[in-house]
């Protein structure tokens, strides 16, 4: 690992806390800080700042990545390209679990455990496609990451609030590059356990961790199958006090359940561990597991293979998404599709003839 | 229903049996028949033949639909367009089940039951994307549809052997249009219980029927969840002899299992029935169920709604598929993607920058 000198700016953690909010704040420090934030940098200044680990500049670069303005995106693209050669040197961990599973409390505990090692710098990102409405899980849960949010070697960033999951995922993946270039060597990407967001997170991390609760009665139900199949590790939270026996039972259930799945491509058998995010039991064991996984997959070549597959996946995923959005966002096509839909529904044209007509029209 | 005069051609069923095979056959009838088959019709002759219920001409029109030659496709497109106004007047039933569930035997029994009514004409089609290798389930199972394959009002057609599922599905959907124009008022579309083919079949039928076996030990397993959720009815085969008790137990299991799912959009609660394809018990009840479903959904409007949604689905599905295949089949793009992939894997370019480069290149 390259050493990244720390930025001594005393406003650093405030800047981090501020996230992407553009609203004026009552915090008197931030009022003065506003002027500083408004300063515009050249691409090279951004890159130099990131490479020296300046969290304030990193944060503003991420704001560029998240911006929907084309001029910001152009700057972001250049920053990313220049940071790319310095990226890749972290362990990326995906973390999912239903609301109430204790994700934020757990991340706070995980983070404080990891940061005991002064060589570790931890970035916590999130993918929450619903964040436009809910204002983001991390932003809302900030109070539950009390210690981490003011820790020196931590960078917490709420989910970008772009529209589509694809857009949100892209911005998060680009933010990973910037964080890695800034010397962050552990990246946790949190997502809520709904919809397709787990798949997106799974496609950008080295290790996918599923938080479960004992005794919620939904252990091993079909609905969790897809997510369980993606997990490299399952951790059962709130294994404390009266709950320990239930948690052990759930652990046995999950272990049995995992045996029903074929051996993952990685050759790694997913483990099921108990812990308590609140009381901080079992945290060390979880990170030992992650490290053992990394060692194991780096040795058998799967670690690099998975990252390469992910890079290709996002390239082709982006192409496919763009092919569609370019076509369907064309006003001429939108108008034509309305007419064609009507003709198809009135059996004047087959679905396939209508599709051909629309495609031909885009070419002309 | 319009009446469609029958074609008296004695070679009719042989023609039907021959399917899409282009290989010379040892059957002496077919040797002479070859010349007749080679006769080319104009589009109007095809359409007239189909509308009068000429099964030989219908069969050759389907061959045009299935052909990969552009000149055949152009003819097929015109035939379909002209037949379209005469289509839609059938009940379309999808039928799936794992290999060994007795699909072919069941279809034979179902068919012979339905054809007791002289007003009924039954077409049996198949979607089997693997048919290129396995030569198609129906073709291989032809001997198990002994009675139906020589019945006057039946038309059996193996799965088209095109490459992609999308291609196979498209050809099958177009064949439905031709069969309906030829007066077939019951269409069964069979598929093997693997992969995505059920979804394709489900997207082109009015009623989706799942055949299950009692006592195979895989009842209600997570793996069947997606298919179970699509089913409008589940029928348990081989409910005969020693197997009756096991079948009744399976019936109870499936009924309970279905209660775990939310009420389908149709408002119809899927039923679970027992039958024996071999001994022909319970066949009438199955078709009473299908008819009750049709009456129920025609009354509440879901029948037409579902068909309209399917038409739109296939239109947009085709557009999406074509957008991709046009892009990726471009040799210039293929060449470029190889280079870009290499650059992405060497961290010289981000996945998103590479995607943009490829898309921009297609525009220029």
XYZ file of C-alpha atoms in Angstrom:
728
model
C 0.000 0.000 0.000
C 1.142 3.505 -0.819
C 1.026 5.836 2.174
C -1.352 8.747 1.794
C -0.585 11.765 3.963
C -3.599 12.901 5.945
C -5.192 16.263 5.465
C -5.108 18.292 8.669
C -8.046 20.484 7.755
C -10.143 20.719 10.911
C -13.351 21.000 8.892
C -12.720 17.706 7.258
C -15.253 15.623 9.133
C -17.892 18.330 8.879
C -17.436 18.387 5.143
C -17.857 14.658 5.071
C -20.966 14.873 7.181
C -22.509 17.428 4.942
C -22.833 14.927 2.131
C -24.551 16.130 -0.999
C -26.965 18.497 0.683
C -27.096 21.900 -0.959
C -29.414 23.364 1.641
C -28.128 26.078 3.999
C -27.411 24.738 7.442
C -27.553 26.321 10.880
C -24.163 24.938 11.815
C -21.975 28.093 12.119
C -18.840 26.267 10.993
C -20.465 25.272 7.756
C -21.615 28.812 7.020
C -18.030 29.952 6.720
C -17.126 26.708 5.093
C -19.557 27.338 2.218
C -17.148 29.766 0.566
C -14.380 27.227 0.663
C -16.693 24.582 -0.788
C -17.637 26.787 -3.704
C -13.995 26.983 -4.839
C -13.652 25.283 -8.194
C -10.657 23.140 -8.907
C -9.033 22.099 -12.147
C -9.084 18.403 -12.974
C -5.423 18.140 -11.968
C -6.090 19.867 -8.658
C -8.885 17.385 -7.973
C -6.647 14.453 -8.826
C -3.694 15.750 -6.789
C -5.989 16.395 -3.838
C -7.467 12.918 -4.033
C -4.077 11.237 -4.358
C -2.799 13.040 -1.261
C -5.881 11.843 0.627
C -7.573 15.236 0.972
C -11.048 14.211 2.081
C -12.548 17.610 1.386
C -11.462 17.484 -2.246
C -12.478 13.810 -2.506
C -15.905 14.754 -1.255
C -16.269 17.500 -3.840
C -15.070 15.174 -6.593
C -17.768 12.692 -5.580
C -20.279 15.531 -5.822
C -19.098 16.016 -9.421
C -19.585 12.288 -10.069
C -23.090 12.457 -8.633
C -24.093 15.619 -10.458
C -26.482 15.331 -13.354
C -25.042 18.438 -15.071
C -23.150 17.507 -18.253
C -20.291 19.949 -17.468
C -19.799 18.286 -14.068
C -19.955 14.846 -15.644
C -17.246 15.822 -18.129
C -14.971 16.891 -15.262
C -15.862 13.741 -13.306
C -14.983 11.538 -16.292
C -11.523 13.091 -16.492
C -10.927 12.791 -12.748
C -11.934 9.141 -12.836
C -9.712 8.364 -15.784
C -6.714 9.881 -14.020
C -7.488 8.159 -10.710
C -8.085 4.766 -12.304
C -4.426 3.636 -12.285
C -4.332 4.290 -8.514
C -7.520 2.366 -7.789
C -8.224 -1.279 -7.077
C -6.116 -1.674 -3.932
C -8.966 -2.089 -1.438
C -11.144 -4.868 -0.158
C -14.696 -4.093 -1.236
C -17.437 -5.493 0.982
C -21.127 -5.485 0.136
C -23.533 -5.519 3.042
C -27.248 -6.136 2.866
C -30.098 -6.949 5.182
C -33.735 -6.048 5.628
C -34.585 -2.745 7.335
C -34.277 -3.280 11.065
C -31.503 -5.856 10.764
C -29.152 -3.330 12.323
C -26.994 -2.446 9.345
C -25.952 1.026 10.532
C -25.168 -0.012 14.105
C -23.183 -2.922 12.708
C -21.231 -0.716 10.303
C -20.417 1.642 13.177
C -19.054 -1.289 15.209
C -17.277 -2.858 12.236
C -15.704 0.466 11.387
C -14.453 1.194 14.880
C -12.993 -2.300 15.002
C -11.220 -1.916 11.668
C -9.920 1.568 12.419
C -7.993 0.313 15.452
C -5.385 -0.512 12.815
C -3.919 2.885 11.857
C -3.094 1.593 8.360
C -6.778 1.089 7.599
C -8.925 3.766 5.981
C -12.607 2.928 5.620
C -15.131 4.359 3.178
C -18.823 3.583 3.658
C -20.998 4.071 0.587
C -24.580 3.102 -0.081
C -26.837 2.094 -2.912
C -30.423 2.936 -2.212
C -32.433 3.632 -5.367
C -35.313 4.799 -3.190
C -33.206 7.478 -1.549
C -34.845 10.308 -3.480
C -37.929 9.691 -1.403
C -36.517 8.332 1.846
C -33.494 10.683 1.733
C -31.183 7.702 1.871
C -30.693 5.076 4.488
C -27.231 6.230 5.543
C -28.176 9.884 5.696
C -31.137 9.008 7.903
C -29.091 6.523 9.900
C -26.182 8.896 10.382
C -27.000 9.160 14.058
C -26.565 5.413 14.324
C -23.002 5.689 12.983
C -22.113 8.095 15.762
C -18.516 7.142 16.281
C -17.619 6.377 12.686
C -19.001 9.664 11.383
C -16.413 11.623 13.355
C -13.540 9.135 13.017
C -10.413 10.420 11.309
C -9.863 7.606 8.813
C -13.490 7.176 7.815
C -15.424 8.589 4.884
C -19.193 8.127 4.907
C -21.237 9.007 1.872
C -24.986 8.540 1.464
C -26.472 6.932 -1.630
C -26.482 9.131 -4.725
C -30.065 10.113 -5.416
C -30.082 9.567 -9.160
C -33.182 8.081 -10.711
C -32.500 4.587 -11.986
C -30.714 1.798 -10.167
C -28.274 1.682 -13.085
C -27.461 5.364 -12.591
C -27.058 5.014 -8.842
C -24.877 1.942 -9.260
C -22.663 3.643 -11.833
C -22.046 6.630 -9.570
C -21.249 4.348 -6.648
C -18.813 2.327 -8.722
C -17.091 5.503 -9.835
C -16.966 6.734 -6.237
C -15.180 3.497 -5.277
C -12.432 4.389 -7.771
C -11.984 7.836 -6.249
C -11.999 6.497 -2.678
C -9.391 3.887 -3.542
C -7.210 6.504 -5.216
C -7.515 8.542 -1.991
C -6.041 5.614 -0.069
C -9.189 4.032 1.342
C -8.367 0.344 1.592
C -11.662 -0.968 2.985
C -14.885 -0.039 1.241
C -18.260 -1.075 2.624
C -21.210 -0.678 0.308
C -24.497 -0.904 2.107
C -27.843 -1.621 0.509
C -31.322 -2.260 1.783
C -32.664 -5.722 1.210
C -35.179 -4.883 -1.470
C -35.406 -5.306 -5.217
C -32.479 -5.483 -7.555
C -30.064 -3.342 -5.579
C -28.339 -6.382 -4.035
C -27.467 -7.655 -7.484
C -25.941 -4.285 -8.326
C -23.916 -4.250 -5.100
C -22.900 -7.874 -5.532
C -21.541 -6.931 -8.950
C -19.092 -4.418 -7.515
C -17.717 -6.043 -4.367
C -15.221 -8.748 -3.473
C -17.192 -10.126 -0.545
C -20.948 -10.050 -0.132
C -22.217 -10.130 3.442
C -25.824 -10.797 4.382
C -27.049 -9.636 7.800
C -29.862 -11.727 9.205
C -31.841 -11.575 12.399
C -32.654 -14.625 14.449
C -36.271 -15.341 15.192
C -37.959 -13.172 12.590
C -39.563 -16.306 11.229
C -38.451 -15.753 7.661
C -35.298 -17.842 7.802
C -34.666 -19.813 4.665
C -37.866 -18.746 2.975
C -37.850 -18.846 -0.796
C -37.823 -15.082 -0.964
C -34.296 -14.972 0.379
C -32.960 -17.671 -1.894
C -31.540 -15.381 -4.554
C -29.786 -13.224 -1.997
C -28.574 -16.218 -0.010
C -27.013 -17.635 -3.155
C -25.003 -14.435 -3.597
C -23.730 -14.345 -0.014
C -20.093 -15.158 0.758
C -20.973 -14.904 4.415
C -24.144 -14.704 6.507
C -23.946 -12.972 9.864
C -26.719 -13.212 12.419
C -27.105 -10.026 14.421
C -28.425 -9.528 17.942
C -26.962 -12.801 19.150
C -27.009 -11.465 22.686
C -28.883 -11.930 25.968
C -32.078 -13.967 25.682
C -31.610 -14.140 21.948
C -28.489 -16.323 21.900
C -30.326 -19.651 21.693
C -32.581 -18.472 18.885
C -29.543 -17.110 17.052
C -27.753 -20.464 17.344
C -30.807 -22.210 15.959
C -30.929 -19.778 13.044
C -27.215 -20.378 12.453
C -27.854 -24.121 12.176
C -30.772 -23.477 9.823
C -28.726 -21.262 7.550
C -25.805 -23.677 7.522
C -28.141 -26.481 6.477
C -29.793 -24.213 3.944
C -26.483 -23.280 2.355
C -25.738 -26.966 1.815
C -28.703 -27.143 -0.545
C -26.985 -24.764 -2.942
C -24.288 -25.856 -5.339
C -20.710 -24.945 -4.320
C -20.071 -21.335 -5.392
C -17.750 -20.630 -8.303
C -15.199 -19.189 -5.874
C -14.653 -22.559 -4.224
C -15.341 -20.810 -0.910
C -18.022 -22.286 1.351
C -20.032 -19.391 2.764
C -19.834 -19.215 6.547
C -22.557 -18.379 9.035
C -21.424 -16.390 12.085
C -23.176 -14.952 15.120
C -22.529 -11.460 16.423
C -23.977 -8.533 18.261
C -23.580 -5.169 16.583
C -24.769 -3.394 19.714
C -22.671 -5.261 22.284
C -19.818 -5.774 19.816
C -19.461 -9.517 20.169
C -18.099 -11.537 17.293
C -16.904 -8.602 15.194
C -13.309 -9.780 14.997
C -14.433 -13.216 13.757
C -16.359 -11.580 10.920
C -13.348 -9.668 9.675
C -11.134 -12.688 10.079
C -13.589 -14.484 7.792
C -13.397 -11.705 5.217
C -9.603 -11.787 5.340
C -9.545 -15.584 5.009
C -11.846 -15.280 1.990
C -9.558 -12.705 0.395
C -6.469 -14.836 1.015
C -8.250 -17.940 -0.288
C -9.561 -16.322 -3.487
C -6.359 -14.416 -4.183
C -4.529 -17.711 -3.998
C -6.905 -19.611 -6.298
C -7.213 -16.687 -8.717
C -10.920 -16.070 -8.161
C -10.369 -12.632 -6.614
C -8.946 -11.128 -9.813
C -11.288 -13.188 -11.990
C -14.328 -11.780 -10.170
C -13.085 -8.199 -10.489
C -12.449 -8.669 -14.204
C -15.873 -10.177 -14.713
C -17.382 -7.235 -12.832
C -15.544 -4.731 -15.027
C -16.865 -6.454 -18.143
C -20.321 -6.749 -16.622
C -20.566 -3.000 -16.025
C -19.246 -2.209 -19.472
C -21.862 -4.365 -21.203
C -24.584 -3.452 -18.727
C -23.974 0.227 -19.463
C -24.020 -0.348 -23.211
C -27.313 -2.261 -23.019
C -28.904 0.366 -20.809
C -27.726 3.204 -23.045
C -28.888 1.495 -26.231
C -32.369 1.395 -24.770
C -32.418 4.856 -23.232
C -31.099 6.481 -26.413
C -33.828 4.750 -28.420
C -36.739 5.332 -26.073
C -35.769 8.924 -25.222
C -36.010 9.911 -28.894
C -39.203 12.049 -29.139
C -39.844 10.858 -32.710
C -39.772 7.243 -31.499
C -41.974 8.010 -28.520
C -44.611 9.469 -30.832
C -44.383 6.525 -33.234
C -44.584 3.939 -30.452
C -47.890 5.399 -29.287
C -49.347 4.859 -32.758
C -47.801 1.419 -33.162
C -49.067 0.264 -29.781
C -52.579 1.223 -30.819
C -52.272 -0.670 -34.110
C -50.937 -3.757 -32.333
C -53.793 -3.718 -29.824
C -56.297 -3.442 -32.685
C -54.679 -6.426 -34.483
C -53.739 -4.225 -37.422
C -50.104 -5.119 -36.979
C -48.242 -7.908 -35.231
C -46.002 -7.107 -32.283
C -42.996 -8.073 -34.363
C -43.941 -5.968 -37.401
C -44.473 -2.996 -35.086
C -41.080 -3.523 -33.483
C -39.464 -3.632 -36.920
C -41.248 -0.434 -37.954
C -40.012 1.387 -34.837
C -36.440 0.164 -35.295
C -36.396 1.093 -38.986
C -37.670 4.553 -38.130
C -34.782 5.093 -35.706
C -32.319 4.248 -38.463
C -33.775 6.675 -40.988
C -66.529 -19.112 -34.804
C -66.248 -19.097 -38.583
C -66.506 -22.546 -40.135
C -63.417 -23.664 -41.990
C -63.918 -26.382 -44.633
C -61.529 -29.294 -44.208
C -58.932 -30.205 -46.740
C -59.432 -33.755 -48.025
C -55.851 -34.287 -49.122
C -54.919 -37.765 -47.955
C -51.282 -36.791 -47.401
C -52.302 -34.171 -44.973
C -51.250 -35.863 -41.780
C -47.994 -37.066 -43.306
C -47.195 -33.525 -44.264
C -47.920 -32.446 -40.763
C -45.829 -35.218 -39.319
C -42.859 -34.324 -41.417
C -42.341 -31.150 -39.483
C -39.436 -28.962 -40.500
C -37.073 -31.755 -41.404
C -35.288 -31.160 -44.685
C -33.585 -34.524 -44.731
C -34.642 -37.162 -47.277
C -36.840 -39.788 -45.708
C -37.353 -43.455 -46.472
C -41.133 -43.149 -46.317
C -42.248 -43.850 -49.949
C -45.265 -41.544 -49.671
C -43.071 -38.635 -48.777
C -40.728 -39.258 -51.707
C -43.531 -38.497 -54.136
C -44.823 -35.851 -51.838
C -41.560 -33.925 -52.038
C -42.476 -32.523 -55.459
C -45.769 -31.236 -54.157
C -44.049 -29.709 -51.166
C -41.655 -27.838 -53.381
C -44.509 -26.002 -55.087
C -44.253 -22.328 -54.263
C -47.340 -20.271 -53.555
C -47.966 -16.584 -53.795
C -48.713 -14.759 -50.563
C -52.408 -14.644 -51.483
C -52.459 -18.376 -52.200
C -50.937 -19.018 -48.804
C -53.477 -16.781 -47.111
C -56.449 -18.255 -48.982
C -55.246 -21.773 -48.201
C -54.847 -20.968 -44.518
C -58.253 -19.283 -44.288
C -59.950 -22.335 -45.818
C -58.193 -24.535 -43.263
C -55.825 -26.264 -45.674
C -53.415 -27.922 -43.273
C -50.838 -28.654 -45.941
C -50.600 -24.992 -46.893
C -50.665 -23.963 -43.232
C -47.763 -26.284 -42.595
C -45.742 -24.796 -45.450
C -46.534 -21.285 -44.268
C -45.204 -22.221 -40.840
C -42.053 -23.466 -42.553
C -41.724 -19.983 -44.078
C -42.137 -18.444 -40.631
C -39.457 -20.740 -39.241
C -37.012 -20.248 -42.085
C -33.951 -18.118 -41.469
C -33.742 -17.069 -45.141
C -34.589 -13.362 -45.576
C -36.735 -14.037 -48.682
C -38.826 -16.550 -46.729
C -39.137 -14.150 -43.826
C -40.388 -11.425 -46.167
C -43.118 -13.765 -47.436
C -43.917 -14.897 -43.888
C -44.287 -11.285 -42.737
C -46.854 -10.622 -45.446
C -48.785 -13.817 -44.711
C -48.897 -12.964 -41.022
C -50.071 -9.425 -41.678
C -52.934 -10.699 -43.830
C -53.894 -13.448 -41.374
C -53.768 -11.164 -38.354
C -57.377 -9.887 -38.649
C -58.601 -13.523 -38.585
C -56.534 -14.464 -35.528
C -57.213 -14.257 -31.822
C -60.281 -16.487 -31.655
C -58.748 -19.405 -29.796
C -58.049 -20.363 -26.230
C -54.289 -20.545 -25.829
C -53.008 -22.902 -23.162
C -49.427 -23.123 -21.989
C -48.283 -26.415 -20.550
C -45.092 -27.074 -18.661
C -43.599 -29.722 -16.448
C -40.243 -31.383 -15.873
C -39.132 -34.120 -18.282
C -40.872 -37.318 -17.236
C -43.983 -35.566 -15.936
C -45.900 -37.106 -18.815
C -46.517 -34.035 -20.952
C -46.859 -35.855 -24.281
C -49.103 -38.622 -22.986
C -51.224 -35.973 -21.298
C -51.496 -33.870 -24.455
C -52.545 -36.972 -26.379
C -55.314 -37.640 -23.852
C -56.313 -33.972 -23.590
C -56.467 -33.727 -27.361
C -58.603 -36.824 -27.845
C -60.961 -35.549 -25.162
C -61.261 -32.106 -26.757
C -61.690 -33.466 -30.285
C -64.817 -35.375 -29.285
C -66.463 -32.019 -29.945
C -66.462 -31.731 -33.768
C -66.334 -27.925 -33.522
C -62.953 -28.075 -31.873
C -59.694 -27.935 -33.813
C -56.518 -28.338 -31.778
C -53.008 -27.170 -32.602
C -50.099 -28.361 -30.468
C -46.944 -26.263 -30.671
C -43.786 -26.310 -28.612
C -41.073 -24.028 -27.372
C -37.885 -25.851 -26.711
C -34.790 -23.704 -27.176
C -32.642 -26.793 -26.807
C -34.308 -28.528 -29.733
C -31.354 -27.981 -32.071
C -29.478 -30.511 -29.998
C -32.242 -32.767 -28.709
C -34.264 -32.548 -31.929
C -37.217 -31.179 -30.006
C -39.345 -32.671 -27.324
C -42.457 -33.062 -29.452
C -40.598 -34.521 -32.405
C -38.964 -37.062 -30.124
C -42.214 -37.658 -28.260
C -44.300 -38.001 -31.401
C -44.781 -41.681 -30.729
C -46.349 -40.749 -27.398
C -48.999 -38.650 -29.189
C -50.054 -41.662 -31.193
C -53.728 -40.891 -31.543
C -53.496 -37.133 -31.823
C -50.855 -37.247 -34.554
C -53.296 -38.943 -36.930
C -56.452 -37.163 -35.777
C -58.295 -35.125 -38.373
C -58.726 -31.884 -36.458
C -55.268 -31.799 -34.931
C -52.105 -30.039 -36.045
C -48.889 -30.922 -34.260
C -45.755 -28.936 -34.866
C -42.406 -29.397 -33.130
C -40.460 -26.491 -31.694
C -38.741 -24.297 -34.248
C -35.033 -24.901 -33.968
C -33.866 -21.297 -34.160
C -30.992 -20.258 -31.964
C -32.149 -17.894 -29.250
C -35.180 -18.298 -27.008
C -36.371 -14.940 -28.314
C -36.211 -16.225 -31.882
C -37.984 -19.479 -31.039
C -40.667 -17.620 -29.087
C -41.251 -15.145 -31.913
C -41.733 -17.935 -34.456
C -44.119 -19.757 -32.145
C -46.152 -16.628 -31.556
C -46.391 -16.051 -35.296
C -47.406 -19.672 -35.797
C -50.256 -19.151 -33.330
C -51.573 -16.372 -35.585
C -51.515 -18.662 -38.629
C -53.132 -21.563 -36.756
C -55.912 -19.326 -35.490
C -56.518 -17.955 -38.980
C -56.779 -21.596 -40.133
C -59.615 -22.129 -37.643
C -57.763 -23.809 -34.795
C -59.636 -22.749 -31.692
C -57.565 -24.518 -29.028
C -53.805 -24.032 -29.026
C -51.580 -25.906 -26.613
C -48.012 -24.678 -26.298
C -45.776 -27.131 -24.580
C -42.440 -26.379 -22.996
C -39.972 -28.290 -20.901
C -39.566 -27.096 -17.350
C -36.142 -25.548 -17.700
C -34.737 -22.057 -17.886
C -36.585 -19.077 -19.240
C -38.830 -20.863 -21.712
C -41.782 -20.942 -19.286
C -41.717 -17.179 -19.065
C -41.825 -16.978 -22.854
C -44.745 -19.418 -23.036
C -46.540 -17.691 -20.178
C -46.273 -14.451 -22.149
C -48.252 -15.852 -25.081
C -51.044 -17.907 -23.522
C -54.362 -17.295 -21.808
C -54.018 -20.112 -19.304
C -50.795 -21.510 -17.923
C -50.939 -25.091 -16.751
C -48.247 -26.738 -14.657
C -48.014 -30.533 -14.640
C -46.604 -31.990 -11.467
C -45.914 -35.511 -10.287
C -46.761 -36.718 -6.825
C -43.998 -38.139 -4.713
C -40.959 -36.848 -6.554
C -39.925 -35.121 -3.347
C -39.513 -31.706 -4.911
C -42.976 -30.380 -4.132
C -43.013 -26.765 -3.153
C -39.280 -26.382 -3.257
C -37.981 -22.895 -3.822
C -36.880 -23.826 -7.317
C -40.481 -24.107 -8.465
C -41.622 -20.887 -6.903
C -41.303 -18.723 -9.989
C -43.151 -21.237 -12.137
C -45.801 -21.867 -9.491
C -46.466 -18.154 -9.327
C -47.210 -18.136 -13.067
C -49.582 -21.116 -12.963
C -53.325 -20.617 -13.406
C -53.758 -24.287 -12.639
C -51.613 -27.113 -11.315
C -52.455 -30.652 -12.342
C -50.944 -33.682 -10.679
C -50.374 -36.546 -13.083
C -50.284 -40.281 -12.413
C -52.970 -40.051 -9.749
C -53.774 -43.693 -10.335
C -53.372 -47.089 -8.632
C -51.021 -47.075 -5.637
C -50.166 -43.478 -6.334
C -53.573 -41.973 -5.478
C -52.831 -41.317 -1.817
C -49.501 -39.689 -2.572
C -51.180 -37.569 -5.238
C -53.838 -36.400 -2.794
C -51.131 -35.438 -0.321
C -49.302 -33.497 -3.033
C -52.580 -31.789 -3.943
C -52.983 -30.613 -0.346
C -49.374 -29.419 -0.286
C -49.758 -27.416 -3.474
C -53.042 -25.912 -2.328
C -51.392 -24.757 0.887
C -48.378 -23.544 -1.034
C -50.505 -21.458 -3.373
C -52.033 -19.704 -0.385
C -48.618 -18.269 0.422
C -48.622 -16.303 -2.823
C -50.499 -13.049 -3.233
C -53.788 -13.292 -5.174
C -52.968 -13.194 -8.906
C -53.812 -10.094 -10.919
C -56.527 -12.062 -12.708
C -58.577 -12.453 -9.531
C -58.618 -16.185 -10.285
C -57.435 -18.550 -7.548
C -55.300 -21.231 -9.210
C -56.766 -24.713 -8.753
C -54.963 -27.964 -8.079
C -56.460 -31.038 -9.758
C -55.558 -34.720 -9.887
C -55.586 -36.755 -13.081
C -54.081 -39.668 -14.905
C -52.869 -38.992 -18.417
C -52.417 -42.686 -19.028
C -55.727 -43.960 -17.613
C -57.556 -40.781 -18.645
C -59.076 -39.932 -15.291
C -59.876 -36.345 -14.460
C -59.355 -34.949 -17.965
C -62.830 -33.455 -18.212
C -62.366 -31.606 -14.903
C -59.182 -30.001 -16.202
C -60.909 -28.613 -19.289
C -63.882 -27.517 -17.233
C -61.422 -25.558 -15.124
C -59.872 -23.928 -18.199
C -63.333 -23.012 -19.484
C -64.352 -21.590 -16.089
C -61.181 -19.525 -16.073
C -61.913 -18.184 -19.551
C -65.504 -17.309 -18.610
C -64.334 -15.695 -15.374
C -61.589 -13.573 -16.934
C -63.663 -12.622 -19.973
C -66.283 -11.341 -17.593
C -63.902 -9.334 -15.406
C -61.953 -8.042 -18.414
C -58.672 -9.709 -17.512
C -58.704 -11.968 -20.586
C -58.414 -9.083 -23.043
C -56.166 -7.128 -20.706
C -53.688 -10.012 -20.553
C -53.638 -10.413 -24.329
C -53.049 -6.698 -24.803
C -50.242 -6.715 -22.281
C -48.720 -9.687 -24.081
C -48.866 -7.895 -27.433
C -47.109 -4.888 -25.949
C -44.630 -7.132 -24.154
C -43.568 -8.823 -27.387
C -43.309 -5.519 -29.211
C -40.979 -4.015 -26.621
C -39.164 -7.286 -26.031
C -38.402 -7.500 -29.750
C -37.221 -3.907 -29.890
C -34.884 -4.425 -26.932
C -33.515 -7.634 -28.375
C -32.990 -6.086 -31.802
C -31.305 -2.984 -30.416
C -28.737 -5.239 -28.840
C -28.265 -7.662 -31.708
C -27.879 -4.846 -34.244
C -25.216 -3.255 -32.075
C -23.273 -6.369 -31.169
C -23.460 -7.914 -34.646
C -21.679 -4.906 -36.143
C -18.161 -6.179 -37.027
C -16.631 -2.739 -36.369
C -18.129 -2.796 -32.852
C -17.018 -6.361 -32.248
C -13.453 -5.390 -33.101
C -13.590 -2.286 -30.907
C -15.106 -4.152 -27.946
C -12.177 -6.566 -27.910
C -9.761 -3.632 -27.545
C -11.930 -1.835 -24.993
C -12.336 -4.970 -22.879
C -8.552 -5.280 -22.728
C -8.182 -1.640 -21.689
C -10.832 -2.013 -18.999
C -9.170 -5.122 -17.578
C -5.823 -3.295 -17.477
C -7.436 -0.338 -15.624
C -6.620 1.988 -18.502
C -10.274 2.879 -18.870
C -13.319 2.604 -16.638
C -16.163 0.292 -17.636
C -18.369 3.334 -18.178
C -15.861 5.235 -20.310
C -15.419 2.120 -22.445
C -19.173 1.750 -22.867
C -19.417 5.380 -23.947
C -16.588 4.916 -26.450
C -18.322 1.884 -27.989
C -21.680 3.649 -28.200
C -20.147 6.770 -29.729
C -18.384 4.647 -32.302
C -21.680 3.060 -33.387
C -23.134 6.512 -33.976
C -20.275 7.729 -36.141
